[in-house]
Amino acid sequence: MQEFLEFTLGGISFGMIYAAIGLSLVLIWRGTRILNYAQGAMAMFTTYIALIIINHTGNYWAGFVVALAAGLVLGAVCERVVRPAEGKPPLNAVIVTIGLLILLEGLAGMIYGGQFRSFPTAFSITGLHIGGTALGIAWNDVFVAGAVLAAALALAALFRYTRVGLRMRATAFSSGVASLLGVRVGRMLTLGWALAGLIGALAGVLVTPSTFLYPNSMDSIFVLGFTAAVIGGLDSPVGAVVGGLILGILLNYVSGYLGSDLVPIFGLAALVVVLMLRPSGLFGAAATRQV
Amino acid sequence: MAELPERAGDPMPVDPPTLAVEDLTAGYGGVIALRGVSLSVGQGAITAVLGANGAGKTTLLRAISGLIRARRGAVRLDGADVTRRRPDDLARAGIAHVPEGQGVITELTVEENLRLGALCPSGRTSRADRTAALAQAYEQFPALGARRRKPAATLSGGERQMLVITRALLARPRLLLLDEPSLGLAPKIIDQVMTMIAGLRQSSGLTILLVEQNARSALTIADQGIVLGQGKVVATADAATLASDTGLLRHYLGL
């Protein structure tokens, strides 16, 4: 019982990171119908930027903020790179985003070298206790979950309550109609990628203390974030968060009860099972099929 | 090259027409759907654009609103050349295009659809203006008001048509392009929609280009009519004259 509680709570914090990556993929998918294979590499790159700032200033939060801002800019730049592939056969975008992935990982290797670097946490990683019971999580895990939750809620509020959010949704659902209503569709797509870059950068900074930082460090996180998005239906921001949580908790049980070596294989298995049993995801069917 | 006989030799009018299309050629890929079309619509008029399937009616609207690029020729709005501008740019400049069929964004609520229209003339409306315009729209169409928080997917065909036309009007256009507003509607609803369109001109002085398969009902509310055949203008006349020209209608529209 004690173990079960620890594994569950620990899984939430991992799950929120997968949720963040999933959310960033959903943001791009909804607007452009492109699966951004470079999302993990973008997050890796902005995390290097954060590390440089942190080493230079000695201030974690300076690095944190700069990483998010860099994610915003990098997302917008990548959209402009990918733009010629928008609205073309899907393979074009696959090739361009995989090209971006290779480019960013290559650049990171050239600039920063291939060695593993440790990345600091925002808060303590000493395990928390209630009474005599260990919870299996630390304040930093609470921060990780809280930061992603706050970002997800801020995004939801942006989409729901602001003019630009309404225009972004209109573009995602029906870009032709949106343009006839005066919406600058290209600008909305750039903004969608920028926000995705920001959420991805957040995930990078949050997860890297537990993985080390190197040019491929986000690859496996990307696969799990993609799985989270697929569980949720790729079209649903809420679905991505729920998918991330489900995946995070399940994989933490696997890691805890069966051994951490099995996590990657179970992550892939989860992806295959979802694609076989319910390819439109838990939240996808209702909202996506009508035009 | 089709020409409008009425205009040949006319002196340049003092006020430019709301919409002037000059020698417009446009198409899709290798297909030319519109060949050298010229027409002129004065302010506050309803012009019915008639023709058989494939005559180029929808292409004409799409070329005017910027959804496809003109290959040759010009489109002028109040005398200003707007050819080859982007559709969103033209929407903000005052051209509202209600496309055939799928104009409703079904995933958004009724109110969100309408707000998109009200937000279109960005920078030119205040929040209070927009709220008032929405309230007025709900007063005019209580069916929309009653479902304002529901997804637009829940509306019936007739309600959807009212939604897209109302949404277009909230953008405060100078020129309204309506593509087959009667498509798929029951005859009783068609009458309602046509009455609504006729009412627009009277209340707002809006200039309307109305593409219709349903020539008879379009001509009852239009001031003038233009008949397209195979991408060219084959006849231009006032609506009453066209409606009585049974030979022409039979030949080009199969009526």
XYZ file of C-alpha atoms in Angstrom:
546
model
C 0.000 0.000 0.000
C 2.829 2.290 0.968
C 4.611 1.493 -2.301
C 1.442 1.963 -4.301
C 1.003 5.489 -2.916
C 4.616 6.377 -3.671
C 4.461 5.020 -7.220
C 1.181 6.794 -7.911
C 2.308 10.190 -6.665
C 5.674 9.856 -8.384
C 3.893 8.908 -11.602
C 1.869 12.109 -11.542
C 4.974 14.248 -11.758
C 6.380 12.232 -14.682
C 2.937 12.164 -16.244
C 2.670 15.937 -16.217
C 5.912 16.142 -18.197
C 4.567 13.740 -20.827
C 1.399 15.820 -20.716
C 3.385 18.977 -21.492
C 5.083 17.401 -24.500
C 1.745 15.939 -25.582
C 0.109 19.344 -25.227
C 2.752 20.969 -27.397
C 2.203 18.313 -30.087
C -1.559 18.829 -29.906
C -1.200 22.593 -30.310
C 0.684 22.110 -33.566
C -1.417 19.204 -34.791
C -4.687 21.087 -34.321
C -3.532 24.074 -36.299
C -1.501 22.530 -39.084
C -2.164 18.757 -39.089
C 1.562 18.310 -38.728
C 3.174 15.995 -36.194
C 6.236 17.881 -35.053
C 8.980 15.298 -34.693
C 11.376 18.091 -33.721
C 9.412 18.987 -30.573
C 11.758 17.069 -28.257
C 14.873 18.436 -29.948
C 13.507 21.982 -29.631
C 13.012 21.396 -25.897
C 16.543 19.954 -25.611
C 17.954 23.032 -27.322
C 16.162 25.517 -25.083
C 17.265 23.515 -22.038
C 20.911 24.026 -23.103
C 20.169 27.737 -23.268
C 18.715 27.552 -19.752
C 21.811 25.720 -18.489
C 24.130 28.369 -19.933
C 22.134 31.143 -18.294
C 21.998 29.298 -14.976
C 25.753 28.638 -15.023
C 26.418 32.225 -15.987
C 24.115 33.975 -13.526
C 23.863 31.350 -10.805
C 20.112 31.946 -10.837
C 17.818 29.041 -11.687
C 14.843 31.264 -12.420
C 16.727 33.407 -14.913
C 17.485 30.242 -16.871
C 13.896 29.055 -16.501
C 12.407 32.262 -17.897
C 14.935 32.567 -20.718
C 14.280 28.938 -21.729
C 10.538 29.605 -21.995
C 11.122 32.765 -24.021
C 13.595 30.913 -26.252
C 10.998 28.179 -26.729
C 8.487 30.778 -27.886
C 10.928 32.214 -30.428
C 12.233 28.835 -31.582
C 8.659 27.610 -32.090
C 7.816 30.614 -34.248
C 11.017 30.222 -36.277
C 10.386 26.515 -36.821
C 6.868 27.264 -38.082
C 8.328 29.531 -40.724
C 10.737 26.765 -41.726
C 7.946 24.198 -41.918
C 5.420 26.524 -43.593
C 6.094 25.418 -47.188
C 5.064 21.898 -46.125
C 1.759 23.034 -44.574
C -1.281 21.834 -46.489
C 0.870 19.520 -48.615
C 0.938 15.703 -48.517
C 1.728 14.590 -44.931
C 5.074 13.064 -45.870
C 6.483 16.500 -46.755
C 5.992 17.753 -43.213
C 7.298 14.488 -41.730
C 10.517 14.933 -43.686
C 10.879 18.618 -42.813
C 10.297 18.135 -39.080
C 12.620 15.115 -38.933
C 15.144 17.302 -40.760
C 14.697 19.941 -38.071
C 15.199 17.273 -35.400
C 18.500 16.170 -36.944
C 19.577 19.783 -37.470
C 18.904 20.808 -33.857
C 20.538 17.704 -32.378
C 23.537 18.167 -34.669
C 23.827 21.833 -33.788
C 23.619 21.048 -30.076
C 26.396 18.490 -30.462
C 28.591 20.968 -32.342
C 28.008 23.842 -29.935
C 27.800 22.095 -26.583
C 29.498 18.757 -27.209
C 28.047 15.325 -26.619
C 28.847 14.805 -22.929
C 26.151 14.342 -20.297
C 25.573 17.432 -18.205
C 23.592 17.597 -15.011
C 20.836 20.138 -14.768
C 19.654 21.650 -11.477
C 16.180 21.346 -9.998
C 14.119 24.306 -8.878
C 13.329 22.905 -5.443
C 14.516 20.249 -3.033
C 14.507 16.620 -4.112
C 14.412 15.294 -0.565
C 11.461 12.969 -0.160
C 8.392 14.353 1.581
C 6.722 12.661 4.540
C 3.335 12.969 6.162
C 3.676 11.780 9.727
C 5.971 8.790 9.345
C 4.775 7.919 5.822
C 7.065 8.592 2.878
C 5.134 10.004 -0.087
C 7.697 9.101 -2.727
C 7.790 12.642 -4.018
C 9.704 15.810 -3.204
C 8.824 19.484 -3.366
C 10.358 19.581 -6.803
C 7.840 17.006 -8.034
C 5.044 19.163 -6.687
C 6.553 22.086 -8.577
C 6.821 20.059 -11.802
C 3.187 19.005 -11.662
C 2.034 22.455 -10.596
C 3.990 24.259 -13.314
C 2.571 22.086 -16.107
C -0.917 22.336 -14.644
C -0.620 26.121 -14.470
C 0.609 26.273 -18.061
C -2.241 24.033 -19.238
C -4.825 26.137 -17.420
C -3.318 29.347 -18.798
C -3.562 27.899 -22.308
C -7.148 26.831 -21.719
C -8.019 30.334 -20.531
C -6.266 31.853 -23.542
C -8.285 29.708 -25.933
C -11.552 30.139 -24.086
C -11.603 33.776 -23.080
C -9.446 35.826 -25.415
C -9.946 37.133 -28.922
C -6.705 35.677 -30.162
C -7.654 32.332 -28.610
C -10.973 32.329 -30.464
C -9.172 33.147 -33.704
C -6.658 30.357 -33.095
C -9.450 27.847 -32.527
C -11.305 29.036 -35.617
C -8.090 28.579 -37.613
C -7.569 25.098 -36.184
C -11.099 23.944 -36.983
C -11.601 25.667 -40.314
C -8.818 27.839 -41.639
C -10.674 28.676 -44.866
C -13.703 30.049 -43.042
C -11.440 31.826 -40.553
C -9.620 33.657 -43.332
C -12.967 34.769 -44.790
C -13.704 36.281 -41.382
C -10.551 38.364 -41.458
C -8.363 36.064 -39.352
C -4.679 36.236 -40.308
C -4.346 32.474 -40.522
C -0.565 32.383 -41.012
C -0.032 34.497 -37.915
C -2.273 32.183 -35.864
C -0.264 29.148 -36.989
C 2.996 30.852 -36.064
C 1.537 31.682 -32.676
C 0.402 28.067 -32.190
C 3.922 26.816 -32.857
C 5.366 29.472 -30.579
C 3.106 28.398 -27.709
C 4.003 24.769 -28.424
C 7.675 25.763 -28.267
C 7.066 27.399 -24.915
C 5.266 24.378 -23.409
C 7.956 22.076 -24.810
C 10.680 24.257 -23.304
C 8.912 24.032 -19.958
C 8.869 20.233 -20.221
C 12.576 20.219 -21.111
C 13.602 22.275 -18.108
C 11.399 20.217 -15.793
C 12.447 16.744 -16.942
C 16.153 17.233 -17.553
C 17.250 17.045 -13.880
C 16.187 13.387 -13.952
C 17.704 12.504 -17.359
C 20.915 14.571 -17.749
C 21.289 16.916 -20.705
C 22.814 15.741 -24.004
C 21.818 16.201 -27.642
C 19.481 13.171 -27.662
C 18.245 13.610 -24.129
C 14.654 14.387 -25.108
C 14.185 11.584 -27.647
C 12.582 9.066 -25.283
C 10.553 11.796 -23.558
C 9.258 12.824 -26.982
C 8.040 9.279 -27.691
C 6.226 9.172 -24.350
C 4.770 12.656 -24.891
C 3.569 11.562 -28.311
C 1.972 8.503 -26.715
C 0.235 10.781 -24.199
C -1.110 12.914 -27.045
C -2.308 9.839 -28.953
C -4.049 8.457 -25.847
C -5.871 11.776 -25.654
C -6.688 11.850 -29.346
C -4.055 14.289 -30.739
C -6.781 16.892 -31.165
C -7.654 17.452 -27.544
C -5.541 19.543 -25.131
C -7.450 18.084 -22.182
C -6.907 14.635 -23.657
C -3.146 15.199 -23.814
C -3.014 16.071 -20.125
C -5.179 13.110 -19.102
C -3.187 10.862 -21.447
C 0.063 12.078 -19.910
C -1.165 11.376 -16.394
C -2.423 7.884 -17.269
C 0.849 7.057 -18.978
C 3.022 8.549 -16.232
C 1.272 6.620 -13.478
C 1.182 3.333 -15.415
C 4.848 3.557 -16.333
C 5.769 4.358 -12.753
C 4.003 1.164 -11.637
C 5.967 -0.734 -14.274
C 9.174 0.900 -13.085
C 8.394 0.313 -9.425
C 6.972 -3.208 -9.496
C 8.729 -4.725 -12.528
C 11.907 -2.700 -12.956
C 12.855 0.530 -14.669
C 14.488 -1.288 -17.607
C 11.032 -2.166 -18.843
C 9.710 1.414 -19.009
C 10.683 2.180 -22.626
C 9.225 -1.075 -23.946
C 5.991 -0.562 -22.017
C 5.797 3.020 -23.301
C 5.974 1.771 -26.882
C 3.553 -1.054 -26.081
C 1.066 1.491 -24.733
C 1.336 3.453 -27.983
C 0.723 0.350 -30.084
C -2.207 -0.781 -27.946
C -3.896 2.630 -28.140
C -3.404 2.832 -31.887
C -4.868 -0.664 -32.285
C -7.825 -0.401 -29.928
C -8.788 3.233 -30.175
C -6.806 5.138 -32.819
C -8.864 8.297 -32.339
C -7.905 8.377 -28.663
C -10.024 8.759 -25.553
C -11.122 12.297 -26.379
C -10.726 12.395 -30.126
C -13.790 10.783 -31.626
C -16.487 13.239 -30.655
C -14.792 16.488 -31.527
C -12.835 15.719 -34.649
C -14.920 13.828 -37.132
C -17.498 16.450 -38.010
C -16.493 19.267 -40.327
C -14.394 38.432 -74.576
C -17.719 39.118 -72.909
C -18.748 42.725 -72.619
C -21.597 44.391 -70.897
C -23.454 46.186 -73.673
C -25.001 48.656 -71.226
C -21.629 49.939 -70.192
C -20.038 50.293 -73.586
C -19.341 53.947 -74.231
C -20.690 55.091 -70.851
C -18.830 58.022 -69.378
C -16.909 57.258 -66.172
C -19.412 57.676 -63.332
C -18.600 60.122 -60.569
C -18.980 57.547 -57.818
C -17.170 54.320 -58.641
C -19.393 51.232 -58.330
C -19.122 49.274 -55.089
C -17.859 46.287 -57.029
C -16.281 46.381 -60.459
C -14.916 43.222 -62.042
C -12.889 43.774 -65.193
C -11.923 41.073 -67.633
C -11.434 38.585 -64.810
C -9.904 35.222 -65.657
C -9.404 32.576 -62.970
C -9.385 28.831 -62.453
C -8.007 25.845 -60.634
C -4.787 24.162 -61.717
C -5.015 23.646 -65.460
C -8.738 24.409 -65.610
C -9.904 27.909 -66.502
C -13.333 28.323 -64.900
C -13.815 32.029 -65.528
C -12.895 33.688 -68.825
C -12.748 37.440 -69.064
C -15.754 38.264 -66.902
C -16.677 41.926 -66.433
C -19.471 43.263 -64.282
C -20.346 46.251 -62.211
C -22.586 46.485 -59.161
C -23.762 49.779 -57.742
C -24.169 50.463 -54.053
C -27.234 48.971 -52.399
C -28.142 46.654 -55.250
C -28.753 42.934 -55.220
C -27.271 41.215 -58.229
C -28.251 37.624 -58.883
C -25.530 35.537 -60.534
C -27.195 32.689 -62.394
C -25.991 29.782 -64.447
C -25.858 26.034 -64.690
C -23.493 23.867 -62.663
C -19.937 24.571 -63.740
C -20.792 27.929 -65.293
C -18.255 29.645 -63.017
C -20.551 31.215 -60.410
C -18.695 29.956 -57.353
C -15.347 30.642 -59.008
C -16.419 34.244 -59.569
C -17.140 34.704 -55.851
C -13.940 32.933 -54.861
C -11.887 35.136 -57.154
C -13.533 38.296 -55.795
C -12.945 37.321 -52.149
C -9.356 36.245 -52.788
C -9.792 32.512 -52.153
C -8.337 31.901 -55.611
C -5.988 34.202 -57.459
C -7.040 36.051 -60.548
C -4.899 35.091 -63.528
C -5.842 38.194 -65.433
C -8.067 41.198 -64.950
C -8.975 43.277 -61.931
C -11.385 43.480 -59.016
C -12.193 46.935 -57.655
C -13.936 47.685 -54.406
C -15.234 51.281 -54.352
C -12.767 52.042 -57.116
C -9.717 50.684 -55.281
C -7.864 47.811 -56.917
C -8.080 44.799 -54.593
C -6.997 42.131 -57.072
C -4.818 39.344 -55.657
C -5.063 40.478 -52.048
C -5.366 37.797 -49.389
C -8.890 36.752 -48.322
C -8.438 37.839 -44.700
C -7.183 41.208 -45.907
C -10.240 41.582 -48.149
C -12.546 40.492 -45.334
C -11.217 43.300 -43.170
C -11.523 45.665 -46.139
C -15.254 44.950 -46.297
C -15.875 41.922 -48.503
C -17.905 39.274 -46.667
C -18.032 35.938 -48.457
C -20.507 33.331 -47.248
C -19.287 30.169 -48.961
C -21.544 27.398 -50.159
C -22.409 24.792 -47.544
C -19.686 24.555 -44.912
C -19.525 28.101 -43.590
C -20.443 27.243 -40.008
C -17.565 26.325 -37.703
C -19.455 23.483 -36.059
C -16.959 22.940 -33.221
C -17.449 26.479 -31.954
C -20.582 27.667 -30.212
C -23.167 29.819 -31.953
C -21.920 32.835 -30.040
C -18.270 32.151 -30.859
C -19.154 31.957 -34.545
C -20.899 35.306 -34.299
C -18.080 36.869 -32.280
C -15.637 35.961 -35.041
C -17.759 38.017 -37.395
C -17.983 40.930 -34.991
C -14.200 40.827 -34.472
C -13.497 40.995 -38.188
C -13.308 44.768 -38.605
C -10.552 44.698 -35.975
C -9.618 48.002 -34.439
C -12.737 49.615 -35.821
C -15.138 48.283 -33.203
C -15.132 48.595 -29.451
C -16.141 45.824 -27.082
C -19.381 47.696 -26.356
C -20.104 47.941 -30.094
C -19.623 44.220 -30.484
C -21.785 43.342 -27.500
C -24.540 45.597 -28.792
C -24.299 44.124 -32.282
C -24.559 40.604 -30.881
C -27.551 41.540 -28.739
C -29.230 43.024 -31.791
C -28.562 39.871 -33.792
C -30.137 37.726 -31.053
C -33.155 40.004 -30.973
C -33.548 39.600 -34.719
C -33.037 35.833 -34.612
C -34.244 34.477 -31.282
C -33.435 30.942 -32.460
C -29.719 31.887 -32.423
C -30.026 33.615 -29.057
C -31.632 30.550 -27.490
C -28.691 28.364 -28.583
C -25.898 30.849 -28.148
C -23.871 28.594 -25.837
C -24.525 25.408 -27.818
C -22.132 24.080 -30.464
C -23.156 25.369 -33.873
C -23.329 21.710 -34.954
C -26.691 21.501 -33.161
C -28.369 24.012 -35.500
C -30.709 22.995 -38.317
C -29.892 23.795 -41.943
C -32.019 26.940 -41.979
C -30.606 28.132 -38.663
C -27.074 27.569 -39.934
C -27.789 29.710 -42.963
C -29.102 32.463 -40.688
C -26.014 32.071 -38.522
C -23.546 32.473 -41.386
C -25.393 35.414 -42.910
C -25.711 37.125 -39.528
C -22.034 36.426 -38.852
C -21.121 37.978 -42.190
C -23.193 41.070 -41.385
C -21.536 41.501 -37.990
C -18.305 42.066 -39.928
C -19.963 45.234 -41.274
C -19.168 44.517 -44.914
C -19.645 46.844 -47.852
C -20.104 43.914 -50.188
C -21.774 40.618 -49.322
C -21.093 37.566 -51.487
C -23.657 34.813 -50.926
C -23.045 31.412 -52.495
C -26.161 29.236 -52.817
C -27.828 30.261 -49.563
C -30.834 28.081 -50.441
C -28.822 24.912 -50.979
C -30.308 21.935 -49.175
C -33.088 23.920 -47.509
C -36.808 23.125 -47.523
C -38.897 25.407 -49.791
C -40.509 27.191 -46.845
C -37.088 27.924 -45.336
C -35.798 29.132 -48.714
C -38.529 31.770 -48.731
C -37.499 32.883 -45.242
C -33.844 33.141 -46.238
C -34.691 35.098 -49.395
C -36.916 37.459 -47.417
C -34.042 37.955 -44.999
C -31.636 38.767 -47.847
C -34.106 41.201 -49.418
C -34.485 42.836 -46.027
C -30.731 43.401 -45.753
C -30.636 45.756 -48.670
C -33.531 47.788 -47.371
C -32.183 48.086 -43.842
C -28.474 48.512 -44.427
C -27.915 49.609 -48.003
C -25.583 46.646 -48.374
C -24.416 45.621 -51.832
C -25.060 41.946 -52.493
C -23.886 39.443 -55.061
C -26.177 36.429 -54.838
C -25.191 33.186 -56.516
C -28.180 30.910 -56.893
C -29.123 27.665 -58.518
C -32.684 28.602 -57.676
C -33.030 31.317 -60.335
C -36.720 32.088 -59.876
C -36.543 32.923 -56.186
C -33.264 34.808 -56.632
C -34.739 37.008 -59.360
C -37.743 37.907 -57.213
C -35.486 39.746 -54.758
C -32.688 40.885 -57.090
C -32.401 44.222 -58.891
C -30.332 42.882 -61.726
C -29.189 39.516 -62.917
C -26.085 38.200 -64.613
C -26.154 34.876 -66.415
C -22.904 32.957 -66.717
C -22.349 30.181 -69.213
C -19.089 28.239 -69.448
C -17.167 30.894 -67.570
C -18.418 33.869 -69.567
C -21.127 36.458 -69.097
C -23.899 35.552 -71.546
C -26.538 38.035 -70.411
C -26.907 41.008 -68.112
C -30.269 42.640 -67.513
C -32.562 43.893 -64.792
C -34.158 41.103 -62.816
C -37.685 41.487 -64.188
C -36.476 41.306 -67.783
C -34.416 38.194 -67.093
C -37.258 36.506 -65.235
C -39.545 36.952 -68.239
C -36.960 35.738 -70.764
C -37.990 32.105 -70.659
C -35.898 31.167 -73.668
C -32.695 32.397 -72.046
C -33.456 30.788 -68.714
C -34.283 27.502 -70.369
C -31.149 27.554 -72.453
C -28.670 28.425 -69.751
C -30.348 27.191 -66.612
C -32.420 24.327 -67.919
C -35.615 25.812 -66.505
